[in-house]
mmCIF file of C-alpha atoms in Angstrom:
data_model
loop_
_atom_site.group_PDB
_atom_site.id
_atom_site.type_symbol
_atom_site.label_atom_id
_atom_site.label_comp_id
_atom_site.label_asym_id
_atom_site.label_seq_id
_atom_site.Cartn_x
_atom_site.Cartn_y
_atom_site.Cartn_z
ATOM 1 C CA UNK K 1 -54.900 -113.802 137.090
ATOM 2 C CA UNK K 2 -58.782 -113.228 137.374
ATOM 3 C CA UNK K 3 -60.704 -116.598 135.665
ATOM 4 C CA UNK K 4 -61.715 -114.085 133.792
ATOM 5 C CA UNK K 5 -58.413 -113.366 131.202
ATOM 6 C CA UNK K 6 -58.537 -113.431 127.860
ATOM 7 C CA UNK K 7 -54.269 -114.131 127.046
ATOM 8 C CA UNK K 8 -53.713 -111.995 123.980
ATOM 9 C CA UNK K 9 -50.609 -113.649 121.388
ATOM 10 C CA UNK K 10 -47.753 -112.945 122.828
ATOM 11 C CA UNK K 11 -44.375 -113.723 121.552
ATOM 12 C CA UNK K 12 -42.468 -115.131 124.231
ATOM 13 C CA UNK K 13 -39.441 -112.719 124.039
ATOM 14 C CA UNK K 14 -42.115 -110.070 123.870
ATOM 15 C CA UNK K 15 -40.657 -107.169 126.371
ATOM 16 C CA UNK K 16 -43.554 -106.409 129.084
ATOM 17 C CA UNK K 17 -45.026 -102.508 129.502
ATOM 18 C CA UNK K 18 -42.273 -100.835 132.127
ATOM 19 C CA UNK K 19 -44.169 -100.156 134.694
ATOM 20 C CA UNK K 20 -42.768 -98.475 137.833
ATOM 21 C CA UNK K 21 -45.855 -98.385 139.775
ATOM 22 C CA UNK K 22 -45.735 -94.767 140.268
ATOM 23 C CA UNK K 23 -49.950 -94.817 140.488
ATOM 24 C CA UNK K 24 -50.757 -91.967 137.841
ATOM 25 C CA UNK K 25 -52.941 -93.809 135.958
ATOM 26 C CA UNK K 26 -54.358 -94.934 138.861
ATOM 27 C CA UNK K 27 -54.980 -91.328 140.086
ATOM 28 C CA UNK K 28 -56.146 -90.009 136.466
ATOM 29 C CA UNK K 29 -59.758 -91.803 135.825
ATOM 30 C CA UNK K 30 -61.559 -88.859 135.228
ATOM 31 C CA UNK K 31 -62.586 -88.753 131.362
ATOM 32 C CA UNK K 32 -61.898 -92.273 130.679
ATOM 33 C CA UNK K 33 -65.095 -94.025 130.285
ATOM 34 C CA UNK K 34 -63.579 -97.399 130.691
ATOM 35 C CA UNK K 35 -61.971 -96.643 134.234
ATOM 36 C CA UNK K 36 -66.192 -95.158 135.250
ATOM 37 C CA UNK K 37 -66.661 -98.320 136.915
ATOM 38 C CA UNK K 38 -63.263 -97.699 139.042
ATOM 39 C CA UNK K 39 -63.406 -94.584 139.501
ATOM 40 C CA UNK K 40 -63.727 -93.276 143.336
ATOM 41 C CA UNK K 41 -65.656 -90.620 142.234
ATOM 42 C CA UNK K 42 -63.108 -88.256 142.633
ATOM 43 C CA UNK K 43 -60.551 -90.208 139.318
ATOM 44 C CA UNK K 44 -58.792 -91.881 141.334
ATOM 45 C CA UNK K 45 -59.631 -95.862 141.847
ATOM 46 C CA UNK K 46 -61.124 -96.907 144.724
ATOM 47 C CA UNK K 47 -58.924 -99.946 144.848
ATOM 48 C CA UNK K 48 -55.992 -97.587 144.455
ATOM 49 C CA UNK K 49 -54.133 -97.719 148.470
ATOM 50 C CA UNK K 50 -53.323 -93.490 148.902
ATOM 51 C CA UNK K 51 -49.992 -93.924 151.805
ATOM 52 C CA UNK K 52 -48.494 -97.156 149.160
ATOM 53 C CA UNK K 53 -49.345 -95.925 146.258
ATOM 54 C CA UNK K 54 -50.045 -99.033 144.848
ATOM 55 C CA UNK K 55 -52.659 -101.542 143.995
ATOM 56 C CA UNK K 56 -54.932 -103.305 146.643
ATOM 57 C CA UNK K 57 -56.295 -105.343 144.802
ATOM 58 C CA UNK K 58 -52.849 -106.330 142.610
ATOM 59 C CA UNK K 59 -52.743 -109.836 142.183
ATOM 60 C CA UNK K 60 -56.949 -109.938 141.318
ATOM 61 C CA UNK K 61 -57.209 -106.151 139.012
ATOM 62 C CA UNK K 62 -59.345 -105.913 135.767
ATOM 63 C CA UNK K 63 -57.537 -107.297 133.586
ATOM 64 C CA UNK K 64 -58.042 -103.713 131.637
ATOM 65 C CA UNK K 65 -56.106 -103.149 134.125
ATOM 66 C CA UNK K 66 -52.390 -105.058 133.658
ATOM 67 C CA UNK K 67 -51.081 -103.649 130.568
ATOM 68 C CA UNK K 68 -49.343 -106.433 129.081
ATOM 69 C CA UNK K 69 -53.114 -108.109 129.342
ATOM 70 C CA UNK K 70 -55.137 -106.127 127.597
ATOM 71 C CA UNK K 71 -53.238 -106.374 124.275
ATOM 72 C CA UNK K 72 -56.279 -108.373 123.710
ATOM 73 C CA UNK K 73 -58.360 -106.084 122.697
ATOM 74 C CA UNK K 74 -55.973 -104.517 120.134
ATOM 75 C CA UNK K 75 -53.743 -107.418 118.482
ATOM 76 C CA UNK K 76 -56.478 -107.360 115.239
ATOM 77 C CA UNK K 77 -55.067 -103.667 115.302
ATOM 78 C CA UNK K 78 -51.649 -102.907 115.624
ATOM 79 C CA UNK K 79 -48.692 -105.385 117.144
ATOM 80 C CA UNK K 80 -47.485 -105.463 119.876
ATOM 81 C CA UNK K 81 -44.815 -103.456 120.537
ATOM 82 C CA UNK K 82 -46.878 -100.369 118.622
ATOM 83 C CA UNK K 83 -49.173 -100.954 121.695
ATOM 84 C CA UNK K 84 -46.775 -101.558 124.302
ATOM 85 C CA UNK K 85 -45.287 -98.013 122.958
ATOM 86 C CA UNK K 86 -48.606 -95.759 122.737
ATOM 87 C CA UNK K 87 -48.729 -96.807 126.590
ATOM 88 C CA UNK K 88 -44.945 -96.233 127.463
ATOM 89 C CA UNK K 89 -46.159 -92.364 125.478
ATOM 90 C CA UNK K 90 -49.358 -91.964 127.663
ATOM 91 C CA UNK K 91 -48.091 -92.832 130.413
ATOM 92 C CA UNK K 92 -44.768 -90.936 129.698
ATOM 93 C CA UNK K 93 -47.579 -88.254 129.538
ATOM 94 C CA UNK K 94 -48.784 -88.304 133.223
ATOM 95 C CA UNK K 95 -46.149 -87.856 134.376
ATOM 96 C CA UNK K 96 -44.681 -84.884 132.103
ATOM 97 C CA UNK K 97 -47.850 -83.178 133.549
ATOM 98 C CA UNK K 98 -48.693 -84.153 136.500
ATOM 99 C CA UNK K 99 -45.207 -85.062 138.447
ATOM 100 C CA UNK K 100 -44.151 -81.315 136.643
ATOM 101 C CA UNK K 101 -47.611 -79.997 138.703
ATOM 102 C CA UNK K 102 -46.667 -81.815 142.203
ATOM 103 C CA UNK K 103 -42.897 -80.861 142.704
ATOM 104 C CA UNK K 104 -43.951 -77.247 141.994
#
């Protein structure tokens, strides 16, 4: 992990975010101010490999791209379970909108 990471306070039995590496979050950065610096100008992360559908800097990705590690910025506002569910819901919404579109 990047030396600049701030570790969130997580219980030892926390359930990590269930990422299936679909890449949709990396392909749809448009309108997300937090990720503007990663946008390649087309709304896709500049580190997203379109052939493998994986992050080319995964081991050194920014903390904001690591759902579990990014909880540090939300832990004062919500529990980890609420944060995790919020991200699962957002992921599901991306899949509903874009996977349906891609397979039409």
